[in-house]
Amino acid sequence: MRMTMSHKILAKHAGISQVRPGDIVTCRPDWAVVHDMFFNVDGQDLYKNAGHLDHPERCIVLLDHAVPAPTTRDAVGAVYARKFCAKHGIRNFIDVGDHAVIHQAMAERGYAAPGRLLVGADSHTCSSGAFNCASRGLGPADMTYVFCTGETWLAAAPTILYLLQGELPKGVTGKDVFLYIAGIYGDATGMNVEFTGPGLASLSIPQRQSISTMCAEINAEFAIFPCDDRLRAYLKARGDEDIDPVEPDADAEYYDIRQINLSDMVPYVAKPDFIPGNCVPVTEMEGIKIDQVVVGSCSNGRLEDFRIVAELLKGKHIAKGVRMIITPASQRIYLQMIKTGIAETLAEAGCVITNATCGCCYGGHMGLLGHGERCLSTTTRNFKGRMGAADSEVMLGSPATAAASALTGVVTDCRKYL
């Protein structure tokens, strides 16, 4: 029937047999999730306008952006979030203490699973595509509508297929793969992105999460990976064996098919201010002075990321004049960092370890930049002023690139330390 993975999931959740590019369908998502920013004084659409929730058992509310609350405004928003959940009987509420960045919570707690449709109040909701799940962000009005009615409309976009060959070299990660794609192919507005090929075997699930999360930065609608043996093993370890994976039809219709040889990949960096068409090999940026390094966020705040950093920093200390902020994507990851000794290694190297939060990624707290400062970060965005002062700069790279650069105080190719 020529359907891609995303189109099959849309068809299933719309109760129809066929979806083609350009169709607009009304779907009933498996999960709808909002975060604390929906409840502060600047964004109370849901709290004020939701009179009745059609399916509260499919609604998720969590606190992640401003955790713990850095301002009174944020604290008041958290109060409203708790009241909202109590009023409407929402049991899927994730509060401070067992919290996680929204997209990591979807991964850890089993909400993101093969064949599901998930919508969220965050642009990086496409992160769950790493789990063979069609997931995307919606705006406040649409999320309020989903919470109230249990349904939403979605457009079936054309699909770009990335055929991955080869195997990632040492020192190259999923973040580098995305930055390469963004640098070479640029924007994908109005498109779905899907991945296939033997090269997937060298991409861990956290690396796939990094890629699917970052696809928001090329404006992709959905970003979906297939359910292969590696994902099945991950899901089994998570306790999910009753799954409903989706595969594309053999004759699926694609807007474009692009082949990438992972064996040829090198570490990449996104230059400041924007991402599409603005990413280059790290060797073109080497030697640029930095004031701060950040490793964390929904893109690269997982245990695997911090293990990479710890291996590079073990027995060493970050450069004088450089601040290094470590922000795990969940409380559970934070505990794993402590139990495995990773947290101790990072602290001894001069890193500041924060609680799990979106933190400085959205310019909220936990490591903002001052006037004229420059940061190399593994977070999701590098917009001007994104992480603090309007004249500060943010470059994006992998955890390995971040760690190597923290050691030298300038942008550095991590392969020199491997």
Short mmCIF file of C-alpha atoms in Angstrom, two decimals:
data_model
loop_
_atom_site.label_atom_id
_atom_site.label_comp_id
_atom_site.label_asym_id
_atom_site.label_seq_id
_atom_site.Cartn_x
_atom_site.Cartn_y
_atom_site.Cartn_z
CA MET A 1 0.00 0.00 0.00
CA ARG A 2 3.11 2.21 -0.29
CA MET A 3 2.98 3.49 3.29
CA THR A 4 5.95 4.59 5.39
CA MET A 5 6.21 3.91 9.13
CA SER A 6 4.74 7.28 10.08
CA HIS A 7 1.87 6.94 7.63
CA LYS A 8 1.00 3.47 8.93
CA ILE A 9 0.83 4.76 12.49
CA LEU A 10 -1.35 7.70 11.44
CA ALA A 11 -3.69 5.39 9.53
CA LYS A 12 -4.01 3.05 12.50
CA HIS A 13 -4.83 5.86 14.92
CA ALA A 14 -7.26 7.45 12.48
CA GLY A 15 -9.08 4.15 11.96
CA ILE A 16 -8.50 4.11 8.21
CA SER A 17 -6.66 1.75 5.88
CA GLN A 18 -4.58 4.16 3.84
CA VAL A 19 -2.73 7.45 4.33
CA ARG A 20 -0.90 9.26 1.56
CA PRO A 21 1.29 12.40 1.62
CA GLY A 22 -0.92 15.48 1.79
CA ASP A 23 -3.78 13.80 3.64
CA ILE A 24 -5.11 15.43 6.79
CA VAL A 25 -6.40 12.90 9.29
CA THR A 26 -8.10 13.00 12.67
CA CYS A 27 -6.25 10.74 15.10
CA ARG A 28 -6.62 9.57 18.68
CA PRO A 29 -3.13 9.56 20.23
CA ASP A 30 -2.13 6.92 22.76
CA TRP A 31 -0.56 9.58 24.97
CA ALA A 32 -0.67 13.36 25.32
CA VAL A 33 1.94 14.99 27.56
CA VAL A 34 2.47 18.53 28.86
CA HIS A 35 5.14 20.03 31.12
CA ASP A 36 5.31 22.71 33.80
CA MET A 37 5.60 25.64 31.38
CA PHE A 38 1.94 24.99 30.52
CA PHE A 39 0.93 26.05 34.01
CA ASN A 40 3.00 29.12 34.87
CA VAL A 41 1.44 32.57 34.71
CA ASP A 42 2.47 33.00 31.06
CA GLY A 43 0.88 29.81 29.78
CA GLN A 44 -2.25 28.67 31.57
CA ASP A 45 -4.36 27.77 28.53
CA LEU A 46 -4.90 24.22 29.71
CA TYR A 47 -5.60 25.04 33.36
CA LYS A 48 -8.09 27.78 32.50
CA ASN A 49 -9.81 26.26 29.47
CA ALA A 50 -10.06 22.53 30.14
CA GLY A 51 -13.49 21.90 31.62
CA HIS A 52 -13.57 18.15 31.04
CA LEU A 53 -10.95 15.65 29.92
CA ASP A 54 -12.22 12.92 27.63
CA HIS A 55 -9.52 10.39 28.57
CA PRO A 56 -7.50 11.51 31.62
CA GLU A 57 -5.89 8.06 31.74
CA ARG A 58 -4.07 8.93 28.49
CA CYS A 59 -2.86 12.32 29.74
CA ILE A 60 0.58 12.89 31.27
CA VAL A 61 1.72 15.95 33.24
CA LEU A 62 5.28 16.38 34.47
CA LEU A 63 7.58 19.02 35.91
CA ASP A 64 10.90 19.30 34.09
CA HIS A 65 11.80 22.75 32.77
CA ALA A 66 11.97 24.71 36.02
CA VAL A 67 12.87 22.02 38.54
CA PRO A 68 13.27 22.80 41.35
CA ALA A 69 11.41 26.06 40.83
CA PRO A 70 13.98 28.88 40.39
CA THR A 71 11.37 31.67 40.56
CA THR A 72 8.09 32.34 42.31
CA ARG A 73 6.37 32.28 38.93
CA ASP A 74 7.62 28.74 38.35
CA ALA A 75 6.67 27.65 41.86
CA VAL A 76 3.13 28.93 41.35
CA GLY A 77 2.98 27.09 38.02
CA ALA A 78 3.89 23.84 39.76
CA VAL A 79 1.07 24.40 42.24
CA TYR A 80 -1.39 24.82 39.36
CA ALA A 81 -0.07 21.65 37.70
CA ARG A 82 -0.68 19.64 40.87
CA LYS A 83 -4.16 21.13 41.29
CA PHE A 84 -5.00 20.37 37.66
CA CYS A 85 -4.03 16.72 38.02
CA ALA A 86 -5.98 16.35 41.25
CA LYS A 87 -9.06 18.00 39.74
CA HIS A 88 -9.13 15.86 36.61
CA GLY A 89 -7.93 12.58 38.07
CA ILE A 90 -4.68 12.45 36.12
CA ARG A 91 -2.62 9.64 37.61
CA ASN A 92 0.28 10.00 35.19
CA PHE A 93 1.80 12.93 37.08
CA ILE A 94 5.58 13.10 37.48
CA ASP A 95 6.56 15.44 40.31
CA VAL A 96 9.87 16.68 41.71
CA GLY A 97 11.99 13.92 43.21
CA ASP A 98 11.25 11.22 40.64
CA HIS A 99 11.25 13.59 37.72
CA ALA A 100 12.82 13.55 34.28
CA VAL A 101 13.09 15.73 31.23
CA ILE A 102 9.85 15.07 29.36
CA HIS A 103 11.31 12.98 26.53
CA GLN A 104 13.47 10.84 28.81
CA ALA A 105 10.40 10.18 30.95
CA MET A 106 8.60 8.88 27.86
CA ALA A 107 11.53 6.53 27.24
CA GLU A 108 12.12 5.29 30.80
CA ARG A 109 8.52 4.75 31.82
CA GLY A 110 7.29 2.89 28.77
CA TYR A 111 5.09 5.57 27.24
CA ALA A 112 7.17 5.59 24.05
CA ALA A 113 6.78 2.20 22.38
CA PRO A 114 6.59 0.76 18.85
CA GLY A 115 3.51 1.62 16.82
CA ARG A 116 2.21 4.26 19.21
CA LEU A 117 1.18 7.84 18.50
CA LEU A 118 2.34 10.37 21.09
CA VAL A 119 1.86 14.15 21.08
CA GLY A 120 3.46 16.60 23.46
CA ALA A 121 3.72 20.24 24.43
CA ASP A 122 7.37 20.43 23.44
CA SER A 123 8.98 20.78 20.03
CA HIS A 124 11.40 17.92 20.74
CA THR A 125 8.62 15.38 21.28
CA CYS A 126 9.91 13.70 18.10
CA SER A 127 12.53 12.22 20.45
CA SER A 128 10.31 9.17 21.02
CA GLY A 129 10.71 8.24 17.36
CA ALA A 130 13.79 6.30 18.49
CA PHE A 131 11.30 3.74 19.83
CA ASN A 132 9.48 3.17 16.52
CA CYS A 133 6.84 5.59 17.82
CA ALA A 134 5.25 8.43 15.85
CA SER A 135 5.66 11.42 18.16
CA ARG A 136 5.60 15.15 17.60
CA GLY A 137 5.06 18.44 19.34
CA LEU A 138 1.90 20.54 19.22
CA GLY A 139 1.13 24.10 20.29
CA PRO A 140 -0.86 25.14 23.39
CA ALA A 141 -4.27 25.32 21.70
CA ASP A 142 -3.86 21.92 20.05
CA MET A 143 -2.63 20.30 23.27
CA THR A 144 -5.59 21.73 25.18
CA TYR A 145 -7.89 20.27 22.52
CA VAL A 146 -6.23 16.84 22.74
CA PHE A 147 -6.52 16.80 26.54
CA CYS A 148 -10.20 17.73 26.35
CA THR A 149 -11.34 15.57 23.41
CA GLY A 150 -8.74 12.81 23.10
CA GLU A 151 -8.13 13.57 19.43
CA THR A 152 -6.28 15.91 17.10
CA TRP A 153 -5.73 16.47 13.38
CA LEU A 154 -2.39 15.73 11.79
CA ALA A 155 -1.05 16.17 8.27
CA ALA A 156 0.60 13.22 6.54
CA ALA A 157 3.85 14.73 5.31
CA PRO A 158 6.17 13.39 2.59
CA THR A 159 8.99 11.26 3.97
CA ILE A 160 12.76 11.45 3.59
CA LEU A 161 14.48 8.10 4.13
CA TYR A 162 18.06 7.94 5.39
CA LEU A 163 19.74 4.66 4.45
CA LEU A 164 22.61 4.14 6.89
CA GLN A 165 25.57 2.00 5.87
CA GLY A 166 28.83 1.14 7.63
CA GLU A 167 29.71 1.57 11.28
CA LEU A 168 30.47 4.59 13.45
CA PRO A 169 34.21 5.14 14.00
CA LYS A 170 35.60 5.63 17.49
CA GLY A 171 34.91 9.12 18.79
CA VAL A 172 31.85 9.65 16.60
CA THR A 173 28.33 9.50 18.03
CA GLY A 174 24.71 9.87 17.03
CA LYS A 175 24.93 13.60 17.72
CA ASP A 176 27.63 13.87 15.05
CA VAL A 177 25.43 11.94 12.62
CA PHE A 178 22.61 14.43 13.10
CA LEU A 179 24.90 17.45 12.79
CA TYR A 180 26.28 15.99 9.57
CA ILE A 181 22.75 15.52 8.20
CA ALA A 182 21.76 19.05 9.22
CA GLY A 183 24.93 20.52 7.76
CA ILE A 184 24.78 18.72 4.42
CA TYR A 185 21.04 18.53 3.75
CA GLY A 186 19.73 21.50 5.74
CA ASP A 187 16.10 22.04 6.61
CA ALA A 188 13.33 19.42 6.38
CA THR A 189 10.29 21.62 7.03
CA GLY A 190 7.04 19.83 6.28
CA MET A 191 8.77 16.45 5.99
CA ASN A 192 8.93 13.24 7.98
CA VAL A 193 12.35 11.67 8.50
CA GLU A 194 12.83 7.91 8.75
CA PHE A 195 15.92 5.73 9.12
CA THR A 196 16.89 2.28 7.91
CA GLY A 197 19.88 0.23 6.82
CA PRO A 198 22.60 -2.02 8.28
CA GLY A 199 24.32 0.98 9.85
CA LEU A 200 21.60 1.08 12.51
CA ALA A 201 23.34 -1.80 14.27
CA SER A 202 26.13 0.55 15.39
CA LEU A 203 23.70 3.10 16.86
CA SER A 204 22.75 2.49 20.48
CA ILE A 205 19.25 3.44 21.61
CA PRO A 206 20.53 6.60 23.40
CA GLN A 207 22.27 7.61 20.17
CA ARG A 208 19.04 7.11 18.25
CA GLN A 209 17.27 9.22 20.86
CA SER A 210 19.84 11.95 20.26
CA ILE A 211 19.21 11.87 16.50
CA SER A 212 15.42 11.77 16.69
CA THR A 213 15.36 14.54 19.31
CA MET A 214 17.54 16.80 17.20
CA CYS A 215 15.37 16.31 14.11
CA ALA A 216 13.16 19.03 15.60
CA GLU A 217 16.00 21.40 14.71
CA ILE A 218 15.56 20.71 11.00
CA ASN A 219 11.80 21.14 11.50
CA ALA A 220 10.89 17.52 10.76
CA GLU A 221 7.33 16.45 11.58
CA PHE A 222 8.12 12.88 12.70
CA ALA A 223 11.54 11.21 13.01
CA ILE A 224 11.21 7.44 13.28
CA PHE A 225 13.57 4.48 13.61
CA PRO A 226 12.53 0.89 12.86
CA CYS A 227 12.08 -1.76 15.53
CA ASP A 228 15.20 -3.88 15.07
CA ASP A 229 16.90 -6.45 17.31
CA ARG A 230 18.69 -3.74 19.27
CA LEU A 231 15.45 -1.94 20.11
CA ARG A 232 13.70 -5.21 20.95
CA ALA A 233 16.47 -6.05 23.43
CA TYR A 234 16.17 -2.58 25.00
CA LEU A 235 12.40 -2.92 25.32
CA LYS A 236 12.71 -6.40 26.82
CA ALA A 237 15.10 -5.06 29.46
CA ARG A 238 12.56 -2.31 30.15
CA GLY A 239 9.88 -4.95 30.63
CA ASP A 240 8.05 -4.35 27.35
CA GLU A 241 7.63 -7.54 25.33
CA ASP A 242 4.02 -7.10 24.21
CA ILE A 243 4.74 -4.56 21.47
CA ASP A 244 3.17 -3.66 18.14
CA PRO A 245 6.06 -2.59 15.87
CA VAL A 246 5.52 -1.00 12.50
CA GLU A 247 7.57 -1.44 9.34
CA PRO A 248 7.34 0.46 6.05
CA ASP A 249 5.81 -1.27 3.06
CA ALA A 250 8.37 -2.71 0.65
CA ASP A 251 7.18 -0.22 -1.95
CA ALA A 252 6.76 2.70 0.47
CA GLU A 253 6.59 6.12 -1.17
CA TYR A 254 9.50 8.45 -0.28
CA TYR A 255 10.18 12.03 -1.20
CA ASP A 256 13.90 11.26 -1.26
CA ILE A 257 16.25 8.42 -0.27
CA ARG A 258 19.65 9.53 1.03
CA GLN A 259 22.54 7.16 1.69
CA ILE A 260 25.05 7.85 4.45
CA ASN A 261 28.17 5.80 5.13
CA LEU A 262 28.67 6.00 8.89
CA SER A 263 32.23 4.72 8.51
CA ASP A 264 33.15 8.04 6.91
CA MET A 265 31.71 10.13 9.76
CA VAL A 266 33.86 12.58 11.76
CA PRO A 267 32.98 14.68 14.82
CA TYR A 268 30.83 17.67 13.86
CA VAL A 269 30.00 21.00 15.50
CA ALA A 270 27.09 23.38 14.92
CA LYS A 271 28.25 26.97 14.70
CA PRO A 272 26.34 29.61 16.72
CA ASP A 273 22.85 30.97 16.01
CA PHE A 274 21.19 28.24 13.88
CA ILE A 275 21.65 24.62 12.84
CA PRO A 276 20.44 23.78 9.29
CA GLY A 277 23.32 24.30 6.86
CA ASN A 278 25.49 25.63 9.70
CA CYS A 279 27.34 22.50 10.88
CA VAL A 280 30.95 21.65 10.04
CA PRO A 281 33.62 19.11 11.00
CA VAL A 282 35.12 19.95 14.38
CA THR A 283 38.51 20.45 12.71
CA GLU A 284 37.14 23.64 11.11
CA MET A 285 36.32 25.09 14.55
CA GLU A 286 39.33 23.94 16.57
CA GLY A 287 41.02 26.51 18.75
CA ILE A 288 37.99 28.74 19.37
CA LYS A 289 37.98 29.79 23.05
CA ILE A 290 35.07 28.73 25.23
CA ASP A 291 33.89 29.83 28.67
CA GLN A 292 31.47 27.04 29.45
CA VAL A 293 30.71 23.44 28.50
CA VAL A 294 27.34 21.78 29.06
CA VAL A 295 26.57 18.08 28.79
CA GLY A 296 22.94 17.11 29.26
CA SER A 297 19.40 17.71 27.98
CA CYS A 298 16.91 15.45 26.20
CA SER A 299 19.48 15.08 23.43
CA ASN A 300 22.51 13.95 25.44
CA GLY A 301 21.72 13.60 29.13
CA ARG A 302 21.80 9.81 29.39
CA LEU A 303 24.15 7.48 31.26
CA GLU A 304 25.96 6.51 28.06
CA ASP A 305 26.74 10.18 27.40
CA PHE A 306 28.16 10.74 30.88
CA ARG A 307 30.18 7.54 30.69
CA ILE A 308 31.88 8.91 27.54
CA VAL A 309 32.65 12.17 29.35
CA ALA A 310 33.92 10.39 32.46
CA GLU A 311 36.28 8.21 30.42
CA LEU A 312 37.84 11.30 28.86
CA LEU A 313 38.06 13.26 32.12
CA LYS A 314 39.13 10.49 34.51
CA GLY A 315 42.26 11.53 36.39
CA LYS A 316 42.28 14.96 34.72
CA HIS A 317 40.86 18.40 35.46
CA ILE A 318 39.01 20.77 33.16
CA ALA A 319 40.88 23.86 31.96
CA LYS A 320 41.19 26.87 34.21
CA GLY A 321 38.58 29.49 33.38
CA VAL A 322 36.10 26.94 31.99
CA ARG A 323 32.88 25.94 33.74
CA MET A 324 31.48 22.50 32.97
CA ILE A 325 27.82 21.84 33.76
CA ILE A 326 26.53 18.25 33.87
CA THR A 327 22.74 17.86 33.80
CA PRO A 328 21.25 14.35 33.73
CA ALA A 329 18.00 13.85 31.85
CA SER A 330 16.33 12.08 34.76
CA GLN A 331 16.57 11.41 38.46
CA ARG A 332 17.05 7.74 37.64
CA ILE A 333 20.07 8.53 35.48
CA TYR A 334 21.44 10.74 38.26
CA LEU A 335 21.24 7.82 40.68
CA GLN A 336 22.98 5.55 38.16
CA MET A 337 25.76 8.12 37.85
CA ILE A 338 26.28 7.96 41.61
CA LYS A 339 26.15 4.16 41.82
CA THR A 340 28.61 3.65 38.95
CA GLY A 341 31.12 6.23 40.19
CA ILE A 342 30.61 8.46 37.15
CA ALA A 343 29.40 11.34 39.31
CA GLU A 344 32.51 11.14 41.49
CA THR A 345 34.82 11.14 38.46
CA LEU A 346 33.09 14.18 36.99
CA ALA A 347 33.08 16.09 40.27
CA GLU A 348 36.79 15.39 40.79
CA ALA A 349 37.45 16.77 37.30
CA GLY A 350 35.84 20.08 38.29
CA CYS A 351 32.35 19.58 36.86
CA VAL A 352 29.18 20.93 38.48
CA ILE A 353 26.46 18.27 38.52
CA THR A 354 22.91 19.60 38.65
CA ASN A 355 19.64 17.82 39.25
CA ALA A 356 17.65 16.52 36.31
CA THR A 357 16.05 19.47 34.51
CA CYS A 358 15.85 21.28 31.19
CA GLY A 359 17.89 23.92 33.02
CA CYS A 360 20.12 26.12 30.92
CA CYS A 361 19.05 24.47 27.65
CA TYR A 362 15.99 26.72 27.47
CA GLY A 363 17.69 29.65 29.20
CA GLY A 364 15.89 29.09 32.48
CA HIS A 365 18.50 28.36 35.17
CA MET A 366 21.44 26.13 36.14
CA GLY A 367 24.22 27.59 34.00
CA LEU A 368 23.25 30.69 32.03
CA LEU A 369 25.80 32.68 30.02
CA GLY A 370 26.89 36.27 30.64
CA HIS A 371 27.63 38.99 28.10
CA GLY A 372 30.04 37.90 25.41
CA GLU A 373 30.47 34.38 26.76
CA ARG A 374 30.71 31.32 24.55
CA CYS A 375 29.53 27.80 25.32
CA LEU A 376 30.04 24.41 23.70
CA SER A 377 27.01 22.34 24.56
CA THR A 378 25.36 18.99 23.85
CA THR A 379 21.92 20.56 24.28
CA THR A 380 19.38 21.01 21.51
CA ARG A 381 19.50 24.64 20.40
CA ASN A 382 22.03 27.34 19.64
CA PHE A 383 19.76 30.32 18.93
CA LYS A 384 21.20 33.72 19.75
CA GLY A 385 20.57 34.41 23.43
CA ARG A 386 19.12 30.93 23.97
CA MET A 387 21.27 30.20 27.02
CA GLY A 388 21.50 33.64 28.57
CA ALA A 389 22.77 37.05 27.46
CA ALA A 390 21.71 38.19 24.00
CA ASP A 391 25.32 38.53 22.86
CA SER A 392 26.43 35.13 24.16
CA GLU A 393 27.10 32.26 21.77
CA VAL A 394 26.29 28.55 21.83
CA MET A 395 27.95 25.89 19.69
CA LEU A 396 26.66 22.32 19.68
CA GLY A 397 28.63 19.09 19.68
CA SER A 398 28.78 15.56 21.05
CA PRO A 399 29.59 14.60 24.66
CA ALA A 400 33.06 13.50 23.53
CA THR A 401 33.72 16.82 21.79
CA ALA A 402 32.41 18.65 24.85
CA ALA A 403 34.68 16.75 27.24
CA ALA A 404 37.80 17.21 25.11
CA SER A 405 37.06 20.92 24.75
CA ALA A 406 36.57 21.30 28.50
CA LEU A 407 40.06 19.90 29.04
CA THR A 408 41.71 22.42 26.71
CA GLY A 409 39.48 25.48 27.04
CA VAL A 410 39.06 25.65 23.27
CA VAL A 411 37.03 23.68 20.72
CA THR A 412 38.93 20.39 20.39
CA ASP A 413 38.73 17.22 18.31
CA CYS A 414 38.02 14.46 20.83
CA ARG A 415 39.91 11.89 18.77
CA LYS A 416 43.16 13.34 20.12
CA TYR A 417 42.24 11.92 23.55
CA LEU A 418 41.01 8.49 22.47
#
